[in-house]
XYZ file of C-alpha atoms in Angstrom:
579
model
C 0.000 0.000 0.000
C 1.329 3.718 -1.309
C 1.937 6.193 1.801
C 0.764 9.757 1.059
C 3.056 12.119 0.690
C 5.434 13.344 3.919
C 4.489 17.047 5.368
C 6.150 20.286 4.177
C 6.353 21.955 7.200
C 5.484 21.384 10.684
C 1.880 20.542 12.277
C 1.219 19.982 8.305
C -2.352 18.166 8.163
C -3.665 15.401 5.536
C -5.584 16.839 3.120
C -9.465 15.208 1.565
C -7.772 13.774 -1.449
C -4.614 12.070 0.625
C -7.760 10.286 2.153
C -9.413 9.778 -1.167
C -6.321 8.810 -2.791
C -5.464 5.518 -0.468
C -6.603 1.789 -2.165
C -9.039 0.232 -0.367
C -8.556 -2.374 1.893
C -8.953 -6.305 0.819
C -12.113 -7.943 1.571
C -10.052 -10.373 3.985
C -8.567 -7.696 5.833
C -12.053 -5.900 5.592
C -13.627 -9.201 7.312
C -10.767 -9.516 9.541
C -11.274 -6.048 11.086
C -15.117 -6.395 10.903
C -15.392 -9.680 13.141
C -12.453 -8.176 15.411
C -14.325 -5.422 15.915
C -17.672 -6.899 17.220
C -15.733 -9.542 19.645
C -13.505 -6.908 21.259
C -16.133 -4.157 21.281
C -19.495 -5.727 20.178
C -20.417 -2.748 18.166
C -21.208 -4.663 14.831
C -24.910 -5.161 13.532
C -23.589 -7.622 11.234
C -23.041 -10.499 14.096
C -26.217 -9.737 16.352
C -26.041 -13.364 17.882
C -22.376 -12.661 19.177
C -23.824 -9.780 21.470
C -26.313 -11.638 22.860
C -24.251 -14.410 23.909
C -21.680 -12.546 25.320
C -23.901 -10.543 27.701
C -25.662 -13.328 28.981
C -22.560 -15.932 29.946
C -20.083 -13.288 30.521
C -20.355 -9.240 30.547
C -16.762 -9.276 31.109
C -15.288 -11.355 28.578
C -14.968 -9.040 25.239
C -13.021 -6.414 27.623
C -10.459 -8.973 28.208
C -10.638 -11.014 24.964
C -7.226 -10.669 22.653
C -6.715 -10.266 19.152
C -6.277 -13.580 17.435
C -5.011 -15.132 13.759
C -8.104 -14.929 11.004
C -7.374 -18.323 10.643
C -8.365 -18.892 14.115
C -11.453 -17.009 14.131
C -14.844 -18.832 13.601
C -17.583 -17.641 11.933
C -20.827 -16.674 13.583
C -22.582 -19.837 13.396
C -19.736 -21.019 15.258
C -19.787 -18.645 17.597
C -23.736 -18.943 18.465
C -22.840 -22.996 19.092
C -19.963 -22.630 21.364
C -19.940 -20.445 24.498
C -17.298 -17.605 24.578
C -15.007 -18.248 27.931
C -15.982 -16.278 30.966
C -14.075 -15.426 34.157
C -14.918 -18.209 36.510
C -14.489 -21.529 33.648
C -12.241 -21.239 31.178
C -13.617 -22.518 27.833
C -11.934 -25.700 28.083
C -14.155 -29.277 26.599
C -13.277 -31.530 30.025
C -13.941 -28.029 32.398
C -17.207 -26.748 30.909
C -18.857 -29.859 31.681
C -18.358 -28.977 35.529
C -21.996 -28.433 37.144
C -22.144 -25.383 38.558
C -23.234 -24.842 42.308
C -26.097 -22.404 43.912
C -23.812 -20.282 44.780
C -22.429 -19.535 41.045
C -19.226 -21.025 41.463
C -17.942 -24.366 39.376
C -17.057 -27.343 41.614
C -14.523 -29.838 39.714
C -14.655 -32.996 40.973
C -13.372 -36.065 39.274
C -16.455 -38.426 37.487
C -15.078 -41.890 39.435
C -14.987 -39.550 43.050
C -18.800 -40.404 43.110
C -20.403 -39.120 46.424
C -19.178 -37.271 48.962
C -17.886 -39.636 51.898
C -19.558 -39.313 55.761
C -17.183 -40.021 58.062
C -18.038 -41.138 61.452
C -15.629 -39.201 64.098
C -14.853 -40.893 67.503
C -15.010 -38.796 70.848
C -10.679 -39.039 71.005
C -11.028 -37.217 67.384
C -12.894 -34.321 69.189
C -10.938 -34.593 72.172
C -7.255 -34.270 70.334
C -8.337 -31.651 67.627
C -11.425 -29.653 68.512
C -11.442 -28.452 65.115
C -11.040 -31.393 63.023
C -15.168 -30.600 62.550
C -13.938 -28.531 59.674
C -10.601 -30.470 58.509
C -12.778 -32.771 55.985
C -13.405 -30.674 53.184
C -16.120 -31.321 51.073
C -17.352 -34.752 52.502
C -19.971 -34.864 55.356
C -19.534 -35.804 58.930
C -22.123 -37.618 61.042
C -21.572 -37.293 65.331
C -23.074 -40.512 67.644
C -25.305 -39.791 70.204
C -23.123 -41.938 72.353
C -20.406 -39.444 70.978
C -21.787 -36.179 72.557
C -22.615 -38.622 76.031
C -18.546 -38.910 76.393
C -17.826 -35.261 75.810
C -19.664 -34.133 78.280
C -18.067 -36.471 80.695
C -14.976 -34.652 80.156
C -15.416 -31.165 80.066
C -14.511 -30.491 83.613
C -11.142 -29.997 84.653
C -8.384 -28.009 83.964
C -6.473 -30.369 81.876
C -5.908 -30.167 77.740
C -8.397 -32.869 77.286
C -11.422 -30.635 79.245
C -10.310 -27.724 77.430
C -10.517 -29.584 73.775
C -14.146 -30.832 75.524
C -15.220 -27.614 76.221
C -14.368 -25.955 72.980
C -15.879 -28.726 71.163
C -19.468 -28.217 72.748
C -19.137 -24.087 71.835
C -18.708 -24.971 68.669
C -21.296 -27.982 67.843
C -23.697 -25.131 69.785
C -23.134 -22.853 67.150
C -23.393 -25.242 64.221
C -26.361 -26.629 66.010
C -28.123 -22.583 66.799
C -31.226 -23.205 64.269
C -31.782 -27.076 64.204
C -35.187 -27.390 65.790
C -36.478 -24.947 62.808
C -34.533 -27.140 60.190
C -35.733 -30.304 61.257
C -39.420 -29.505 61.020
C -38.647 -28.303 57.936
C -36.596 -31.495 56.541
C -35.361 -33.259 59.492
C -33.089 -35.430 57.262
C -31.360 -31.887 56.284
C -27.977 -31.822 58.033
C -25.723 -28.389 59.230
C -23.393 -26.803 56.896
C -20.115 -26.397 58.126
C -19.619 -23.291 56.639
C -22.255 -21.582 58.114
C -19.688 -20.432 61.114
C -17.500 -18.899 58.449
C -14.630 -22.126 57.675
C -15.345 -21.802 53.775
C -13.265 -24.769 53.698
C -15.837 -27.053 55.370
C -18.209 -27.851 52.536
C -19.722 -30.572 53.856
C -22.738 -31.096 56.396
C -23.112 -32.245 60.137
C -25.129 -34.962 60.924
C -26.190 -35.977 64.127
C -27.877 -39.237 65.507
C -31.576 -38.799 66.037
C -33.266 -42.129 66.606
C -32.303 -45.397 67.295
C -30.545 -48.196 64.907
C -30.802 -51.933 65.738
C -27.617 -53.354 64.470
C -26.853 -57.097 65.689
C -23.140 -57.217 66.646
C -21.051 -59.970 67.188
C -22.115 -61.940 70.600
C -18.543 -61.370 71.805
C -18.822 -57.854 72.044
C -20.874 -56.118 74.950
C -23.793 -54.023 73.974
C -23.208 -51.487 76.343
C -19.656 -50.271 75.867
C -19.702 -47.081 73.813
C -16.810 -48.116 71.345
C -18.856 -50.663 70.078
C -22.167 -48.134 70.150
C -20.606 -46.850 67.746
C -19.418 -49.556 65.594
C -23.004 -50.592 65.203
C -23.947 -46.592 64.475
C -21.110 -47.388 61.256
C -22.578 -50.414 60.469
C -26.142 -48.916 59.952
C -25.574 -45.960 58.289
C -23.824 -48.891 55.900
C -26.952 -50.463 55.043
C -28.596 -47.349 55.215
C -26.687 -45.868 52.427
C -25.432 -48.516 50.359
C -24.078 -46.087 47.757
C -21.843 -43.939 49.493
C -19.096 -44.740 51.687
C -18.920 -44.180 55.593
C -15.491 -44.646 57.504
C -15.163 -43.985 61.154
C -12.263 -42.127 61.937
C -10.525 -42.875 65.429
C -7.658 -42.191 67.332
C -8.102 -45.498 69.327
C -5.623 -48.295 67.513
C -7.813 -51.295 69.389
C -10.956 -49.488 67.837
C -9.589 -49.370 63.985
C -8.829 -52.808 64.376
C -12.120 -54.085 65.555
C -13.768 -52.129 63.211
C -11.572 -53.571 60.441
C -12.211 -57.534 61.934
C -15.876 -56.138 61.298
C -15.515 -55.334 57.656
C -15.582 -52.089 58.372
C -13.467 -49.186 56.829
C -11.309 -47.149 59.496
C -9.011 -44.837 59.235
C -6.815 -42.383 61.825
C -7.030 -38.727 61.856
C -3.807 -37.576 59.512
C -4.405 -33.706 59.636
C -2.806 -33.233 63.311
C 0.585 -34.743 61.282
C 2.729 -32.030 59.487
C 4.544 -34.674 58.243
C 3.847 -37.932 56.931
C 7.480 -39.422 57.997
C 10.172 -38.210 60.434
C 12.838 -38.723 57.822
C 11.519 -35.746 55.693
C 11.762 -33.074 58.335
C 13.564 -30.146 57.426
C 17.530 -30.494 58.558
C 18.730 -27.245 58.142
C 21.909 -28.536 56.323
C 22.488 -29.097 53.029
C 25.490 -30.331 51.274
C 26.665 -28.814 47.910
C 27.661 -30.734 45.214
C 31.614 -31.062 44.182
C 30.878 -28.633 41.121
C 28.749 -26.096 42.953
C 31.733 -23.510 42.260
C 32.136 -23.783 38.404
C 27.937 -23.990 37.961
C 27.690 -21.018 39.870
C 30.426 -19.155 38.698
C 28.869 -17.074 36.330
C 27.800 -13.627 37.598
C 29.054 -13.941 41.160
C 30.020 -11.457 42.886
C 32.027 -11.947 46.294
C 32.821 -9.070 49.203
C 33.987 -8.627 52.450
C 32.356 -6.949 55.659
C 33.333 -7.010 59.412
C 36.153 -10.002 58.658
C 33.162 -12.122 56.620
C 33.330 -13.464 53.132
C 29.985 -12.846 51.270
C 29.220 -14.717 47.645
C 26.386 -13.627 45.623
C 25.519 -15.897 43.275
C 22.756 -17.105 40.456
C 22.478 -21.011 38.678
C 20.307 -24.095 39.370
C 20.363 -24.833 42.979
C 19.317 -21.717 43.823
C 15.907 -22.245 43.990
C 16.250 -25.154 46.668
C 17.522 -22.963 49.107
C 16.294 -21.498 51.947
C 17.093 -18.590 54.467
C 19.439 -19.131 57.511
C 20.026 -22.819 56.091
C 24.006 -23.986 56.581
C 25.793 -25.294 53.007
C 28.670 -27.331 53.127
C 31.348 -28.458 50.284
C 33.550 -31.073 51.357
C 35.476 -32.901 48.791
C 39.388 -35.187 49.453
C 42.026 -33.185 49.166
C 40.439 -29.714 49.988
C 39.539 -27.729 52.404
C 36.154 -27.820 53.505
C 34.013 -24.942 53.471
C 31.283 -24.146 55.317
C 28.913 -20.826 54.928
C 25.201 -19.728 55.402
C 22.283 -18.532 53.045
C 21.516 -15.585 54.207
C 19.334 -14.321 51.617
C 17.517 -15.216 48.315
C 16.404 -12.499 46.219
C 14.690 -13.211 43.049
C 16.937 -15.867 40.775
C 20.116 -14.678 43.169
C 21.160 -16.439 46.769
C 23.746 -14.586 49.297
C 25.681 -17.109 51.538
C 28.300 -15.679 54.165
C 31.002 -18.088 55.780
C 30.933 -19.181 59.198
C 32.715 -18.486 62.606
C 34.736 -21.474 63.502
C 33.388 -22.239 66.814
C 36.148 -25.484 67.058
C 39.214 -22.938 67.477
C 39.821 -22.612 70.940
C 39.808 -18.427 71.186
C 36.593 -18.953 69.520
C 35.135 -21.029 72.654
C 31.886 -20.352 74.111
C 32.030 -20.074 77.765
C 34.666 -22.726 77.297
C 32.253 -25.046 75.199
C 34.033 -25.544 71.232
C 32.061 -27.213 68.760
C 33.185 -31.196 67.799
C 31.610 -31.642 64.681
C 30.296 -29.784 61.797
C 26.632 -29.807 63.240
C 27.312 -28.495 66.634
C 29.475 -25.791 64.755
C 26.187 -24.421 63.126
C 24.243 -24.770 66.257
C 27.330 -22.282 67.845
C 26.575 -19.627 65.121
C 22.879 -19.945 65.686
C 22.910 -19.543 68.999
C 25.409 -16.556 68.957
C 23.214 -15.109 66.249
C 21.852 -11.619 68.040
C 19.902 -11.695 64.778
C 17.645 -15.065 65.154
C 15.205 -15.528 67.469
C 13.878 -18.620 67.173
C 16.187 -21.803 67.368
C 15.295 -25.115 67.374
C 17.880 -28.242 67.934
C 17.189 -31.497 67.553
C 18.806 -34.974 67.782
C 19.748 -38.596 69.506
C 21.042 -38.136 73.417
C 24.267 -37.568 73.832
C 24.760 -34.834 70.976
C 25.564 -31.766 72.599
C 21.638 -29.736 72.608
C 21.666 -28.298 76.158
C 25.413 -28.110 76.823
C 26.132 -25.964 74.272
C 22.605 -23.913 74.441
C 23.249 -23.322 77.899
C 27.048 -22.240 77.246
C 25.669 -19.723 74.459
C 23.249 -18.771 77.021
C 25.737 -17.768 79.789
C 28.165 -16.211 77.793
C 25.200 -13.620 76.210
C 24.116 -13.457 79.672
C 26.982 -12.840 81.843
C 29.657 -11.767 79.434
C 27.993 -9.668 76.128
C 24.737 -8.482 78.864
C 22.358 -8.992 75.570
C 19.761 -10.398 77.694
C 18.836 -10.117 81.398
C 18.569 -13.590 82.703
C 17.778 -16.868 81.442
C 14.182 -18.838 81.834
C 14.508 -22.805 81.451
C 11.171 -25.100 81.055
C 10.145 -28.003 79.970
C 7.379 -30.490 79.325
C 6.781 -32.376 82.999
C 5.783 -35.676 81.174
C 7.299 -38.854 83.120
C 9.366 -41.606 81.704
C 7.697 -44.189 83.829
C 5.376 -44.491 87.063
C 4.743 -40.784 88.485
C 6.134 -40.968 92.398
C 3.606 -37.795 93.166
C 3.314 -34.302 94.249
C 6.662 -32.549 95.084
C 7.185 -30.465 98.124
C 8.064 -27.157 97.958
C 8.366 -24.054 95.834
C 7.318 -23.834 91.956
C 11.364 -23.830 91.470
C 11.598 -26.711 94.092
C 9.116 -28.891 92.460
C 10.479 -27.945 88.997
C 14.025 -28.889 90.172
C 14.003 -32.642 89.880
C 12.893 -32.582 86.110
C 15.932 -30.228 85.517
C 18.654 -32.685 85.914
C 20.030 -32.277 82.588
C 20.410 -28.301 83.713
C 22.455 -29.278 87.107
C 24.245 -31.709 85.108
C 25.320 -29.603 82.069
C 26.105 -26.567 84.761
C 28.594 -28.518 86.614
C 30.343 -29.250 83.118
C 30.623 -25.547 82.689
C 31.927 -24.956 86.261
C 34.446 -27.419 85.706
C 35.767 -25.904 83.001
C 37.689 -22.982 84.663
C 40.487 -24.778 86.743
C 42.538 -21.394 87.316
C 39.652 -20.010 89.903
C 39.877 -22.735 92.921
C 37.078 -23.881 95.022
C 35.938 -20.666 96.268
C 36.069 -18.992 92.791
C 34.200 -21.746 91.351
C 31.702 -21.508 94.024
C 31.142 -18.300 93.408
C 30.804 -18.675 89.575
C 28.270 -21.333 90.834
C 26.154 -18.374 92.423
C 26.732 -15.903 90.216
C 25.251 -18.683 87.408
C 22.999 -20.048 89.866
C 21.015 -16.252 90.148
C 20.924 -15.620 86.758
C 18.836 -18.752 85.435
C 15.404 -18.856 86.755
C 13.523 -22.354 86.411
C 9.607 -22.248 85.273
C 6.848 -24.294 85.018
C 4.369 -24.513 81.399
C 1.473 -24.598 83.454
C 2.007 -20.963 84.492
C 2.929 -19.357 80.754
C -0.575 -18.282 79.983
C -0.343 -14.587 79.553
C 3.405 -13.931 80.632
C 5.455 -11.844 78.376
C 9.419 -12.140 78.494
C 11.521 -8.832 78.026
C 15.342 -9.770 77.142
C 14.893 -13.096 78.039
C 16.829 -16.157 76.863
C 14.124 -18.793 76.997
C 14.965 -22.418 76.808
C 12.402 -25.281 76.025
C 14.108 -28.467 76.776
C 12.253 -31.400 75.622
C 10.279 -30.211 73.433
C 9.033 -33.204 71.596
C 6.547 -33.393 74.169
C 4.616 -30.506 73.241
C 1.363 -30.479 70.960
C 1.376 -27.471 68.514
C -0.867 -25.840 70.316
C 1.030 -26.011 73.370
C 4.261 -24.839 71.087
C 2.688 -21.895 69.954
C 1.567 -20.899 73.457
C 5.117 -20.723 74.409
C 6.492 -19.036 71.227
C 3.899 -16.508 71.356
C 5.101 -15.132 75.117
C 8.056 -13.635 73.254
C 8.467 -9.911 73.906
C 10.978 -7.611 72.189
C 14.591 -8.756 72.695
C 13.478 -12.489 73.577
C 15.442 -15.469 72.219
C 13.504 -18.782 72.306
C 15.247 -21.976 71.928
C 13.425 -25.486 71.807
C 15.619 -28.867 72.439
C 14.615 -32.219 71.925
C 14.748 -35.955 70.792
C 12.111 -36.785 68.317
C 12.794 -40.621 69.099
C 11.843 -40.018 72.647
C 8.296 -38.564 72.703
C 6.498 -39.532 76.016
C 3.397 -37.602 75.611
C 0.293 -39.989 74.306
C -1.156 -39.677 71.312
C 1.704 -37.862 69.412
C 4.023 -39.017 67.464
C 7.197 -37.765 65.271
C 4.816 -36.221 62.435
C 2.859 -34.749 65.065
C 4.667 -33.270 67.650
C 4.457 -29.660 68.522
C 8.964 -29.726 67.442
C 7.802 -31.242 64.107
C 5.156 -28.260 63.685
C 7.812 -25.704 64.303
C 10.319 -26.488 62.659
C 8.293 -27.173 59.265
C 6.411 -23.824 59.800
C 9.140 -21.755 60.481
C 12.050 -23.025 58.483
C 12.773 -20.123 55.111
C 11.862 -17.611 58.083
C 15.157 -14.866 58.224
C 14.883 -15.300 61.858
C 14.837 -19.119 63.126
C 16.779 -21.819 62.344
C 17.088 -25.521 62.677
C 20.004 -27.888 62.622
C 19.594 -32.083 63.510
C 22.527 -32.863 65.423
C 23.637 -36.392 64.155
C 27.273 -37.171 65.788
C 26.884 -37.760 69.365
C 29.540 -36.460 71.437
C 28.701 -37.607 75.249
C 30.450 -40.990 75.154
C 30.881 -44.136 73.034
C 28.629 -46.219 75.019
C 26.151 -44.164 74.969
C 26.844 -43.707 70.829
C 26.885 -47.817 70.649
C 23.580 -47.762 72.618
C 21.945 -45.538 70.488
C 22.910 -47.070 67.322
C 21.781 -50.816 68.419
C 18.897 -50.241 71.258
């Protein structure tokens, strides 16, 4: 196509017959700009079906629609057979055939899903989880009548279980506000979950209204409410043979005679954060022997206050995560060890460490032994994390060196005012009863590991004789104060270094009580042994340590290593590895 002539002078305008003068456009590109033009702004009287399509599936979709290939455009009897895509389902063949809901939204579920499942929930279900009403999704939950008879046994109290009682009831109350008017309207209706605002919890609550004669087994008693309920999932099987019911139970001896029944059980998996121990987060990570040469493009490398900094960009960048330790050992090299201290876009920043196994770098005379306890050192003597969390077998080091970092930011640096130690008061074996005395008195026998780690420490400076040690022994003595959990509720620590020894005894909720009574300046540090939880009905996917350490690792303020050399002694390394 000609171009009319270029201006003489500036601000020169077109004149009629530069207008006149142009060819006219082909009748393809005439079509192409015609059928454009009534999808993008539905303007064209030549394609009247197109606008009346459009506004009645989707006002929004021509503002948003994109100019396409002619090739690719349909005509308008096309156009009148399919819909035109709209915000909420894209105009795909296997997603259009999605019913939509009442509510105008498109629930996908899979053709072979079928129903949704009712699931039958035990009283230990309510009792460990009092929200695990709403932890089901879409699929329907039905409550025994025998089921709401054992929860109000055990709301009094003070203990977890009354609590979890308690809150239970508040909330079936407020699911349960407007039954009576339901059920004379449709008394088979259930209760949405939702209607309490979890928009997760599509499905309904069903409770047990009337009696169902089920004929169990002659060996099993009538009366007990375990199997109440086993005959409750045995007629809601015949009642609905086209959908599936499972009762969920905490109970192992329950699943299983539910299972010699023919009957589908199952345990309730949404307390675990992780399905196996094995994939908790580690904190370490080792490079590989060419992470130098794939990296080395576009790094950049500085120092500041006597530390090496690397900035650098390539593959394994985007498995990395904040305050996590690296490590490149190879034969014949020298190791090196450094820290991810930040990950900005497509770029990661690692620093090297302080070598905590150098005696003039020795913690209150403590040096690290191994390359785990090393990273524990510089996250413990990091003013800039506050959250730490150690775990590993006995024997590798957790409270020694915690309480050595402790004392030397206490005493000697006077970052924090004193030091707070705790723990979970869960016994190994028979209890032996109440303790006499004080809160610090009664506390003191389940603080052994404290008095025995202390005297290590005392020990340690041979130059001040007996009466210099004794009085390091005071000095240390008045600066650690020795709590109990069952008094946290509402306390706030100022400068405080907080230690939670055993911490794989906690529940999460428990866990975050204690994180969350962290004022400004407060270091929190949680020890334990994952393979020596005491505390029934949790396990190592469960624990409260688990919960914290997957929820706060990638956090620029916590950390985590797992301590995996034991140091304390070789029996006690032999017994770990074969008992």
């Amino acid at each position: 196509m000609p171009l009319p002539k270029p201006p003489t002078k500036r601000a020169d305008m077109l004149t009629a017959d530069d207008y006149t003068s142009q060819p006219k456009p082909a009748k393809p590109a005439k079509a192409r700009s015609r059928t454009t033009a009534s999808v993008a702004n539905a303007t064209s009287v030549a394609a009247p079906p197109v606008l009346e399509l459009v506004k009645n599936t989707a006002p929004t979709a021509p503002a948003k629609a994109e100019p396409v290939a002619p090739a690719a455009l349909p005509t308008v009897a096309e156009k009148v057979v399919a819909p035109a895509p709209t915000a909420t389902a894209p105009a795909s063949s296997a997603k259009a055939k999605a019913a939509p809901t009442s509510s105008g939204t498109t629930r996908r579920r899979k053709p072979a899903d079928g129903p949704a499942k009712l699931f039958v929930l035990d009283t230990n279900v309510l009792l460990h989880d009092p929200m695990s009403l709403y932890r089901f999704d879409e699929h329907d939950i039905y409550l025994p009548m025998i089921t709401l008879e054992e929860l109000d046994g055990h709301k009094k109290g003070m203990t977890e279980v009354a609590r979890n009682a308690r809150q239970v009831s508040r909330e079936l109350d407020s699911l349960a506000a407007d039954l009576s008017s339901r059920q004379q309207v449709d008394p088979a209706s259930g209760l949405p979950l939702s209607k309490t605002g979890h928009v997760e919890a599509a499905g309904k609550l069903y409770f047990q209204t009337m009696g169902m004669a089920v004929e169990l087994p002659m060996g099993l008693p009538q009366g007990k409410a375990d199997n109440q309920i086993l005959g409750v999932v045995e007629a809601l099987r015949q009642q609905h043979p086209g959908r599936e019911v499972v009762l969920v139970s905490k109970d192992i001896n329950m699943r299983i005679k539910a299972r010699a029944l023919g009957l589908p059980a199952e345990d309730y998996f949404n307390d675990k954060t992780l399905e196996d121990g094995d994939l908790l987060y580690t904190g370490v990570l080792p490079l590989p022997a060419d992470f130098w040469e794939r990296h080395a493009k576009g790094m950049e490398s500085w120092q500041q206050a006597g530390v090496t900094y690397y900035r650098v960009m390539g593959p394994m960048v985007p498995v990395l995560l904040v305050n996590q330790f690296v490590y490149l050992e190879s034969p014949g090299a020298t190791p090196w060890y450094g820290k991810v201290t930040e990950i900005t876009g497509k770029h990661a920043t690692l620093k090297t460490l302080k070598d905590f196994s150098a005696p003039k770098h020795a913690v209150w005379g403590v040096t690290s032994r191994n390359r785990e306890q090393n990273f524990a050192l510089n996250l413990l003597m990091d003013p800039e994390c506050d959250f730490v969390t150690l775990t590993g077998s006995a024997g590798t080091g957790k409270t020694l060196m915690t309480l050595a970092a402790a004392l030397s930011q206490v005493l000697d640096e006077r970052r924090y005012t004193e030091i707070i130690v705790t723990r979970v008061t869960v016994p190994v074996g028979e209890d032996i009863g109440f303790l006499p005395g004080t809160e610090e008195e009664k506390m003191s026998p389940w603080m052994g590991a404290l008095d025995d780690n202390l005297e290590v420490l005392a020990r340690g400076d041979s130059s001040a004789g007996e009466w210099g040690r004794a009085a390091t022994n005071e000095l240390v003595r008045s600066k650690i104060k020795i709590k109990s959990m069952n008094f946290m509720r509402g306390r706030t620590f100022l400068n405080k270094f907080l230690i939670i020894d055993e911490a794989q005894n906690l529940t999460p909720k428990q866990m975050k009580t204690l994180i969350t009574r962290a004022g400004p300046g407060t270091k929190i540090i949680c020890l334990g042994n994952l393979a020596q939880i005491d505390t029934p009905y949790l396990t190592e996917g469960s624990s409260g340590l688990t919960y914290a350490v997957d929820k706060f690792k990638g956090w620029p303020h916590s950390g985590h290593v797992t301590l995996a050399r034991g140091e304390r002694s070789r029996l006690a390394d032999f017994a770990s590895e074969v008992l």
